[in-house]
Amino acid sequence: MAGDSRVHMDHDMEIGVTPREQVKKLPKHLREAQIPTDRTHLISDPVRKPRQRYVQKDGKCNVHHGNVQETYRYLSDLFTTLVDLRWRLSFFIFTLVYVVNWLFFGFLWWLIALIRGDLLHADEEGWTPCVENLNSFVSAFLFSIETETTIGYGYRVITEKCPEGIILLLVQAILGSIVNAMMVGCMFVKISQPKNRAETLMFSHKAVISVRDNKMCLMFRVGDLRNSHIVEASIRAKLIRSQQTKEGEFIPLNQTDINIGFDTGDDRLFLVSPLIISHEINEKSPFWEMSRAQMEKEEFEIVVILEGMVEATGMTCQARSSYLDSEVLWGYRFTPVLSLEKGFYEVDYNNFHDIYETNTPTYSAKELSARLKESPLLPHLPLLSPDLRQHTDPFSTQTTQDEREKDGEKPAETNNGSANRLEKNP
C-alpha cells in the first residue's frame, strides 16, 4: 500500500499536480475551492474565453439600442411599431384601444342625454329623448358598443329629433371603421409575418474548409423543410471582425462581403433539396492568406443571410445564421443527404449536419495556388490527424511511394471518403 501511494505521488508531481498529502494540509476553504480538471487539459490546452455573437444561431441580432433620444420617430411609423411589439403587448394595446374608444363615445352619449335632460324626463309621456331607453352611463356605454360593432339589439335606438346625436353617430361610425382597419390590420400582419416561414429554413451547425477542383473553398449547407418552396431565393454572407486601418483607426465589427457566387449567379438558389454553398478562397477572399494555424488564432464571425419569397403568400422572408471562428472546421466535407429511391429523391435530414474528415493541406489558399503552378498534380495531401501528419511537405509522399515501387512493393491506397489526389487544373 505504501508503495502504491509513493507511485501515485510521483505521478502527480511529474504532471504538475499538487500531491494528495499537500492537498490535505491546505485550509478547508482552499481545498473546496479547487475545481477538478482534466490533467492534459490543465497542462496543454489554454482556456478560451467564450465569444460574444453578433448574430445568434436562430438569426436574432444580438444588438441592443441604448440612449435613443429621438423616440418620436417610433410614433411617426406607428403601424410598424405596433407590429414589432411582443404578443402580450399587442393583445394589451388591441384591447385597450377598443375599450377606451367605447368608453369615450359612451361618455359623449351620456353627456348629450344629460344636457338635453333625457336622464330626468325619460319616464314622462310625450318626451322624445335623443336615444330611447338610455337612462344611465352603463346604458350609454352599451349603446356605444352596439353602434361601433353594428350589433343592433333594437332596444336602444337614436331618434330623428336629436341632430347632435346624428352627428355623433356619423363621427363614431367613421372613427370606428378607422380603428377596426388599423387594429385588425396590425394583428393580421403580425400573424402572417414571413419571418415565421424562416423557422423551416435550416443551416448546418458547422462550416467547413476543404479543396474542391484544386481550389480551397469555405462551405456550409442550407435546406428547406417545407414542400412549398422559397421563390427567387438568394444567399449572401458577411465576415464580421474587428479591423485596424493603416492610419491607426480601430473599426469594431467591420463587415466584409464574402463572395458566394454573386458574379456567376450561383447565389441564386433553387432550394428544393439541401444545397452546399461554396465560397472560393481566391485573391479577393479575406481568407486568401490564412493557413489553418493562422485561422485558429483569428477571431471572426461569418453571418449568412438567405432571402426569398414565400410561394404561398408572395411575401418576402429572411433567414439568418452565423458561424464563429470555432465553428469553421478545416479539412472536412459534408456527408451526402440525397439518395435515389424508386421514383423519387429522398433527403435524409439525419445527416444534414454530419461531416467527415478529408485530405486537405494545412497551408493557405495562396500557397496552394503557388504550388499548383509549380506542379499541377498533387499526389497526396496530408490529413489533419496528428498521427497521419508525418510529413510537412505533401510532395514528400511521392518520394516514399517511388522508393516502395523500386523495392517491388505496391503503394498503399488510402480511402477516407474523398479522392486520393486532386485532378489536373483545367
Coordinates of C-alpha atoms in Angstrom, one line a residue:
M1 CA 0.0 0.0 0.0
A2 CA 2.9 2.4 0.9
G3 CA 4.5 1.6 -2.5
D4 CA 1.3 2.4 -4.3
S5 CA 0.9 5.7 -2.5
R6 CA 4.5 6.6 -3.5
V7 CA 3.8 5.8 -7.1
H8 CA 0.7 8.0 -7.2
M9 CA 2.6 10.8 -5.6
D10 CA 5.5 10.6 -8.1
H11 CA 3.0 10.5 -11.0
D12 CA 1.2 13.6 -9.7
M13 CA 4.5 15.5 -9.3
E14 CA 5.5 14.6 -12.8
I15 CA 2.4 16.1 -14.4
G16 CA 2.4 19.2 -12.3
V17 CA -0.5 18.4 -9.9
T18 CA -0.2 19.1 -6.2
P19 CA 0.4 15.9 -4.2
R20 CA -2.5 14.4 -2.3
E21 CA -0.8 14.8 1.1
Q22 CA -0.2 18.5 0.5
V23 CA -3.8 19.0 -0.5
K24 CA -5.0 17.6 2.8
K25 CA -2.8 20.2 4.6
L26 CA -4.4 23.1 2.9
P27 CA -7.2 25.1 4.7
K28 CA -10.7 23.8 4.1
H29 CA -11.9 26.8 2.0
L30 CA -8.9 26.4 -0.3
R31 CA -9.5 22.6 -0.7
E32 CA -13.1 23.2 -1.5
A33 CA -12.3 25.9 -4.0
Q34 CA -10.3 23.6 -6.2
I35 CA -12.1 22.5 -9.3
P36 CA -11.4 19.1 -10.7
T37 CA -9.8 19.5 -14.1
D38 CA -8.6 17.1 -16.8
R39 CA -4.8 16.8 -16.4
T40 CA -3.9 17.0 -20.1
H41 CA -6.2 20.0 -20.5
L42 CA -4.6 21.6 -17.4
I43 CA -1.2 21.4 -19.0
S44 CA -1.6 22.0 -22.7
D45 CA -4.9 23.5 -23.6
P46 CA -5.4 27.1 -22.7
V47 CA -9.0 28.0 -21.8
R48 CA -10.5 30.3 -24.4
K49 CA -13.0 32.9 -23.3
P50 CA -16.5 32.5 -24.7
R51 CA -17.0 34.7 -27.8
Q52 CA -19.9 37.1 -28.0
R53 CA -22.1 36.5 -31.1
Y54 CA -23.1 39.3 -33.3
V55 CA -26.0 37.2 -34.8
Q56 CA -27.4 34.2 -32.9
K57 CA -27.8 30.8 -34.5
D58 CA -31.5 31.3 -34.8
G59 CA -31.0 34.6 -36.7
K60 CA -31.6 37.1 -33.9
C61 CA -29.3 40.0 -33.9
N62 CA -27.5 40.4 -30.6
V63 CA -27.5 44.2 -30.6
H64 CA -29.4 46.5 -28.2
H65 CA -30.0 50.2 -29.0
G66 CA -29.5 52.4 -26.0
N67 CA -29.7 56.1 -25.3
V68 CA -32.1 56.8 -28.1
Q69 CA -33.2 60.4 -27.7
E70 CA -35.5 60.8 -30.7
T71 CA -38.1 58.4 -29.6
Y72 CA -40.8 60.3 -31.5
R73 CA -39.5 58.6 -34.6
Y74 CA -41.2 55.4 -33.5
L75 CA -44.6 57.1 -33.4
S76 CA -44.1 58.5 -36.9
D77 CA -44.2 54.9 -38.1
L78 CA -47.0 53.7 -35.7
F79 CA -48.1 50.8 -37.8
T80 CA -44.6 49.2 -37.9
T81 CA -44.1 49.9 -34.2
L82 CA -47.3 48.1 -33.3
V83 CA -46.4 45.1 -35.5
D84 CA -42.9 44.9 -33.9
L85 CA -44.3 44.7 -30.4
R86 CA -44.4 41.4 -28.5
W87 CA -47.6 39.4 -28.5
R88 CA -48.6 40.2 -24.9
L89 CA -48.2 44.0 -25.6
S90 CA -50.0 43.7 -28.8
F91 CA -53.0 42.0 -27.1
F92 CA -53.0 44.6 -24.4
I93 CA -52.9 47.5 -26.8
F94 CA -55.5 45.9 -29.0
T95 CA -57.9 45.5 -26.1
L96 CA -57.1 48.9 -24.6
V97 CA -57.8 50.8 -27.8
Y98 CA -61.3 49.3 -28.2
V99 CA -62.2 49.7 -24.6
V100 CA -61.0 53.4 -24.5
N101 CA -62.9 54.1 -27.7
W102 CA -66.1 52.6 -26.4
L103 CA -65.8 54.4 -23.1
F104 CA -65.1 57.7 -24.8
F105 CA -68.1 57.7 -27.1
G106 CA -70.2 56.2 -24.3
F107 CA -69.3 59.2 -22.3
L108 CA -70.4 61.6 -25.1
W109 CA -73.7 59.8 -25.5
W110 CA -74.3 60.1 -21.8
L111 CA -73.3 63.8 -21.8
I112 CA -75.8 64.5 -24.6
A113 CA -78.5 62.8 -22.7
L114 CA -77.6 64.8 -19.5
I115 CA -77.5 68.2 -21.3
R116 CA -80.9 67.5 -23.0
G117 CA -82.5 66.4 -19.8
D118 CA -83.2 62.9 -21.0
L119 CA -82.0 61.4 -17.8
L120 CA -84.5 63.4 -15.8
H121 CA -87.5 63.3 -18.1
A122 CA -87.1 59.8 -19.6
D123 CA -90.3 58.5 -17.9
E124 CA -92.5 61.4 -18.8
E125 CA -95.1 60.9 -21.5
G126 CA -94.6 63.0 -24.7
W127 CA -90.9 63.5 -24.1
T128 CA -88.8 62.5 -27.1
P129 CA -85.2 61.6 -25.9
C130 CA -82.1 61.6 -28.1
V131 CA -81.7 57.9 -27.6
E132 CA -84.6 55.8 -26.4
N133 CA -84.1 53.7 -23.2
L134 CA -80.8 55.5 -22.4
N135 CA -81.1 56.3 -18.7
S136 CA -77.6 55.8 -17.2
F137 CA -73.9 55.8 -18.1
V138 CA -73.9 52.0 -18.3
S139 CA -76.7 52.1 -20.9
A140 CA -74.8 54.8 -22.8
F141 CA -71.7 52.6 -22.8
L142 CA -73.7 49.6 -24.1
F143 CA -75.2 51.8 -26.8
S144 CA -71.7 52.9 -27.9
I145 CA -70.6 49.3 -28.2
E146 CA -73.7 48.4 -30.3
T147 CA -73.2 51.4 -32.6
E148 CA -69.5 50.7 -33.3
T149 CA -69.8 46.9 -33.6
T150 CA -73.1 47.2 -35.6
I151 CA -74.7 44.7 -33.3
G152 CA -78.1 46.4 -33.2
Y153 CA -80.1 44.7 -30.5
G154 CA -83.0 47.1 -31.2
Y155 CA -83.7 48.1 -27.5
R156 CA -81.8 51.4 -27.6
V157 CA -82.2 53.5 -30.8
I158 CA -81.5 57.1 -31.8
T159 CA -84.4 59.4 -32.7
E160 CA -84.7 61.9 -35.5
K161 CA -85.3 64.8 -33.1
C162 CA -81.6 64.8 -32.0
P163 CA -79.3 66.5 -34.6
E164 CA -76.3 66.4 -32.2
G165 CA -76.8 62.7 -31.8
I166 CA -76.9 62.1 -35.5
I167 CA -73.6 64.0 -35.9
L168 CA -72.0 62.0 -33.1
L169 CA -73.3 58.8 -34.7
L170 CA -71.5 59.7 -38.0
V171 CA -68.3 60.5 -36.2
Q172 CA -68.3 57.3 -34.3
A173 CA -69.0 55.2 -37.3
I174 CA -66.1 56.8 -39.3
L175 CA -63.6 56.7 -36.5
G176 CA -64.7 53.1 -35.5
S177 CA -64.0 51.9 -39.1
I178 CA -60.5 53.5 -38.9
V179 CA -59.8 51.8 -35.6
N180 CA -61.0 48.5 -36.9
A181 CA -58.9 48.7 -40.0
M182 CA -55.8 49.6 -38.1
M183 CA -56.0 47.2 -35.3
V184 CA -57.2 44.2 -37.4
G185 CA -54.6 45.0 -40.0
C186 CA -51.9 45.0 -37.3
M187 CA -53.0 41.7 -36.0
F188 CA -53.3 40.2 -39.4
V189 CA -49.8 41.3 -40.4
K190 CA -48.3 40.1 -37.1
I191 CA -49.9 36.7 -37.5
S192 CA -48.8 36.3 -41.2
Q193 CA -45.3 37.7 -40.7
P194 CA -43.0 35.9 -43.2
K195 CA -40.2 35.5 -40.5
N196 CA -42.2 32.6 -39.2
R197 CA -41.6 30.9 -42.6
A198 CA -37.9 31.2 -41.9
E199 CA -38.3 28.7 -39.0
T200 CA -38.3 25.8 -41.5
L201 CA -35.1 27.0 -43.2
M202 CA -32.1 25.2 -41.9
F203 CA -28.4 26.0 -41.7
S204 CA -25.7 23.5 -40.9
H205 CA -24.2 23.7 -37.4
K206 CA -20.7 23.9 -38.8
A207 CA -18.9 25.4 -41.8
V208 CA -16.0 23.6 -43.3
I209 CA -12.9 24.3 -45.4
S210 CA -11.6 21.8 -47.9
V211 CA -10.4 21.5 -51.5
R212 CA -12.7 21.5 -54.5
D213 CA -11.3 21.3 -58.0
N214 CA -7.9 22.3 -56.8
K215 CA -9.3 25.3 -55.0
M216 CA -9.7 25.9 -51.4
C217 CA -13.3 26.5 -50.5
L218 CA -15.3 27.6 -47.5
M219 CA -18.6 25.7 -47.4
F220 CA -21.8 25.4 -45.4
R221 CA -25.2 23.7 -46.1
V222 CA -28.7 25.1 -46.3
G223 CA -32.0 23.3 -46.6
D224 CA -35.8 23.8 -46.6
L225 CA -38.1 21.5 -44.6
R226 CA -41.4 22.5 -46.4
N227 CA -42.7 21.3 -49.7
S228 CA -43.7 24.8 -50.6
H229 CA -40.6 26.3 -52.0
I230 CA -38.9 29.7 -51.5
V231 CA -39.2 31.6 -54.8
E232 CA -36.3 33.7 -56.0
A233 CA -34.1 32.5 -53.2
S234 CA -30.8 34.2 -52.9
I235 CA -28.0 34.0 -50.3
R236 CA -25.1 36.2 -49.2
A237 CA -22.5 36.2 -46.4
K238 CA -20.6 38.8 -44.4
L239 CA -17.4 38.5 -42.4
I240 CA -17.6 40.3 -39.1
R241 CA -14.4 41.1 -37.4
S242 CA -12.6 44.0 -35.8
Q243 CA -10.1 45.8 -38.0
Q244 CA -7.4 48.5 -37.6
T245 CA -6.7 50.7 -40.6
K246 CA -3.2 51.8 -41.8
E247 CA -3.9 55.2 -40.2
G248 CA -4.5 53.5 -36.8
E249 CA -8.3 53.8 -36.7
F250 CA -9.9 50.9 -35.0
I251 CA -13.2 49.6 -36.6
P252 CA -15.1 47.3 -34.3
L253 CA -17.3 44.6 -36.0
N254 CA -16.2 45.6 -39.5
Q255 CA -18.3 44.0 -42.2
T256 CA -16.6 42.4 -45.3
D257 CA -18.5 40.8 -48.1
I258 CA -17.9 37.1 -48.8
N259 CA -18.5 36.3 -52.5
I260 CA -20.5 33.1 -52.7
G261 CA -21.3 33.3 -56.4
F262 CA -22.7 36.8 -57.0
D263 CA -20.7 37.3 -60.2
T264 CA -21.5 33.9 -61.6
G265 CA -25.2 33.7 -60.4
D266 CA -24.5 30.8 -58.0
D267 CA -26.0 32.9 -55.2
R268 CA -29.5 32.4 -56.8
L269 CA -30.8 29.1 -55.3
F270 CA -33.3 26.6 -56.4
L271 CA -33.9 25.3 -52.9
V272 CA -35.8 22.1 -53.5
S273 CA -33.2 19.9 -51.7
P274 CA -30.4 20.8 -49.3
L275 CA -27.5 22.6 -51.1
I276 CA -23.9 23.1 -50.1
I277 CA -23.0 26.8 -50.5
S278 CA -19.4 27.3 -51.5
H279 CA -17.1 30.3 -51.3
E280 CA -14.0 30.1 -53.4
I281 CA -11.0 31.4 -51.4
N282 CA -9.2 33.4 -54.1
E283 CA -7.3 36.6 -54.2
K284 CA -10.4 38.7 -53.4
S285 CA -11.3 36.5 -50.4
P286 CA -10.5 37.6 -46.8
F287 CA -9.2 34.1 -46.1
W288 CA -6.7 34.1 -49.1
E289 CA -3.5 34.3 -46.9
M290 CA -4.9 32.3 -43.9
S291 CA -3.5 28.9 -43.1
R292 CA -5.1 26.5 -40.7
A293 CA -2.8 27.7 -37.9
Q294 CA -3.5 31.3 -38.6
M295 CA -7.2 30.8 -38.8
E296 CA -7.3 29.2 -35.3
K297 CA -5.8 32.4 -33.9
E298 CA -8.2 34.7 -35.6
E299 CA -11.4 35.9 -34.1
F300 CA -14.2 36.4 -36.6
E301 CA -17.9 35.6 -37.3
I302 CA -19.5 34.7 -40.6
V303 CA -23.1 35.9 -40.9
V304 CA -25.2 34.1 -43.6
I305 CA -28.4 35.6 -44.9
L306 CA -31.0 33.7 -47.0
E307 CA -33.8 35.7 -48.7
G308 CA -36.7 34.8 -50.9
M309 CA -40.4 35.0 -51.4
V310 CA -42.9 32.6 -49.8
E311 CA -44.6 30.7 -52.5
A312 CA -48.0 30.5 -50.7
T313 CA -48.3 34.2 -49.8
G314 CA -45.8 36.1 -52.1
M315 CA -44.3 37.8 -49.1
T316 CA -40.5 38.2 -48.7
C317 CA -38.8 36.3 -45.8
Q318 CA -35.3 36.3 -44.5
A319 CA -33.4 33.7 -42.5
R320 CA -30.1 34.3 -40.8
S321 CA -27.4 32.3 -39.0
S322 CA -23.8 32.7 -38.1
Y323 CA -20.6 30.8 -37.6
L324 CA -17.9 31.7 -35.1
D325 CA -14.3 31.0 -35.8
S326 CA -14.5 27.9 -33.6
E327 CA -17.4 26.6 -35.8
V328 CA -15.3 26.7 -39.0
L329 CA -13.6 23.4 -39.3
W330 CA -10.5 22.9 -41.5
G331 CA -10.2 19.7 -43.5
Y332 CA -13.8 18.4 -43.6
R333 CA -16.7 17.9 -46.0
F334 CA -20.4 17.4 -45.6
T335 CA -22.0 13.9 -45.7
P336 CA -24.4 13.4 -48.7
V337 CA -28.0 13.5 -47.7
L338 CA -29.7 12.9 -51.1
S339 CA -30.5 9.4 -52.3
L340 CA -32.4 8.0 -55.3
E341 CA -35.4 5.9 -54.3
K342 CA -38.0 4.2 -56.6
G343 CA -39.5 7.1 -58.5
F344 CA -38.3 10.0 -56.3
Y345 CA -35.3 11.5 -54.5
E346 CA -35.2 11.2 -50.7
V347 CA -33.5 13.6 -48.4
D348 CA -32.2 12.2 -45.1
Y349 CA -32.1 15.1 -42.6
N350 CA -30.5 12.9 -40.0
N351 CA -27.2 13.5 -41.9
F352 CA -27.8 17.2 -42.6
H353 CA -25.2 18.4 -40.0
D354 CA -22.8 15.4 -40.4
I355 CA -19.3 16.0 -41.7
Y356 CA -16.3 13.8 -42.4
E357 CA -12.5 14.4 -42.5
T358 CA -10.8 14.7 -45.8
N359 CA -7.4 15.2 -47.3
T360 CA -6.7 19.0 -47.1
P361 CA -3.4 20.9 -47.0
T362 CA -2.8 22.9 -43.8
Y363 CA -1.3 25.9 -45.6
S364 CA -3.2 28.8 -47.1
A365 CA -5.0 29.0 -50.4
K366 CA -2.4 31.4 -51.7
E367 CA 0.4 28.9 -51.0
L368 CA -1.8 26.1 -52.6
S369 CA -2.2 28.1 -55.7
A370 CA 1.6 28.7 -55.9
R371 CA 2.3 25.0 -55.5
L372 CA -0.2 24.1 -58.2
K373 CA 1.5 26.4 -60.6
E374 CA 4.8 24.7 -59.9
S375 CA 3.4 21.2 -60.0
P376 CA -0.2 21.0 -61.2
L377 CA -0.5 17.4 -59.9
L378 CA -0.7 16.9 -56.1
P379 CA -0.4 13.2 -55.4
H380 CA -1.4 13.3 -51.7
L381 CA -2.5 15.9 -49.2
P382 CA -1.7 15.5 -45.5
L383 CA -4.5 14.6 -43.2
L384 CA -5.2 16.8 -40.2
S385 CA -4.8 13.9 -37.7
P386 CA -1.5 14.3 -35.8
D387 CA -0.5 10.7 -36.2
L388 CA -1.0 10.9 -40.0
R389 CA 0.8 14.2 -40.5
Q390 CA 4.3 12.8 -40.5
H391 CA 5.5 14.9 -43.4
T392 CA 5.2 18.6 -43.5
D393 CA 5.6 18.7 -47.3
P394 CA 2.9 17.0 -49.3
F395 CA 5.3 16.3 -52.1
S396 CA 7.4 14.0 -49.9
T397 CA 4.8 11.2 -50.1
Q398 CA 5.6 10.8 -53.8
T399 CA 9.3 10.1 -52.9
T400 CA 8.2 7.5 -50.4
Q401 CA 6.0 5.7 -53.0
D402 CA 8.8 5.8 -55.6
E403 CA 11.1 4.0 -53.1
R404 CA 8.4 1.4 -52.4
E405 CA 7.9 0.8 -56.1
K406 CA 11.7 0.3 -56.6
D407 CA 11.6 -2.4 -53.8
G408 CA 8.7 -4.1 -55.6
E409 CA 6.1 -3.2 -53.1
K410 CA 2.6 -2.0 -54.1
P411 CA 1.8 1.5 -52.8
A412 CA -0.9 1.6 -50.2
E413 CA -4.1 3.3 -51.0
T414 CA -6.0 5.5 -48.6
N415 CA -9.7 5.9 -48.6
N416 CA -11.3 8.3 -46.2
G417 CA -14.4 9.2 -48.2
S418 CA -12.6 11.6 -50.6
A419 CA -10.3 11.5 -53.7
N420 CA -6.7 10.4 -53.1
R421 CA -5.4 13.1 -55.3
L422 CA -6.6 16.3 -57.0
E423 CA -7.3 16.4 -60.7
K424 CA -5.2 18.4 -63.1
N425 CA -6.1 22.1 -63.3
P426 CA -8.3 22.9 -66.4

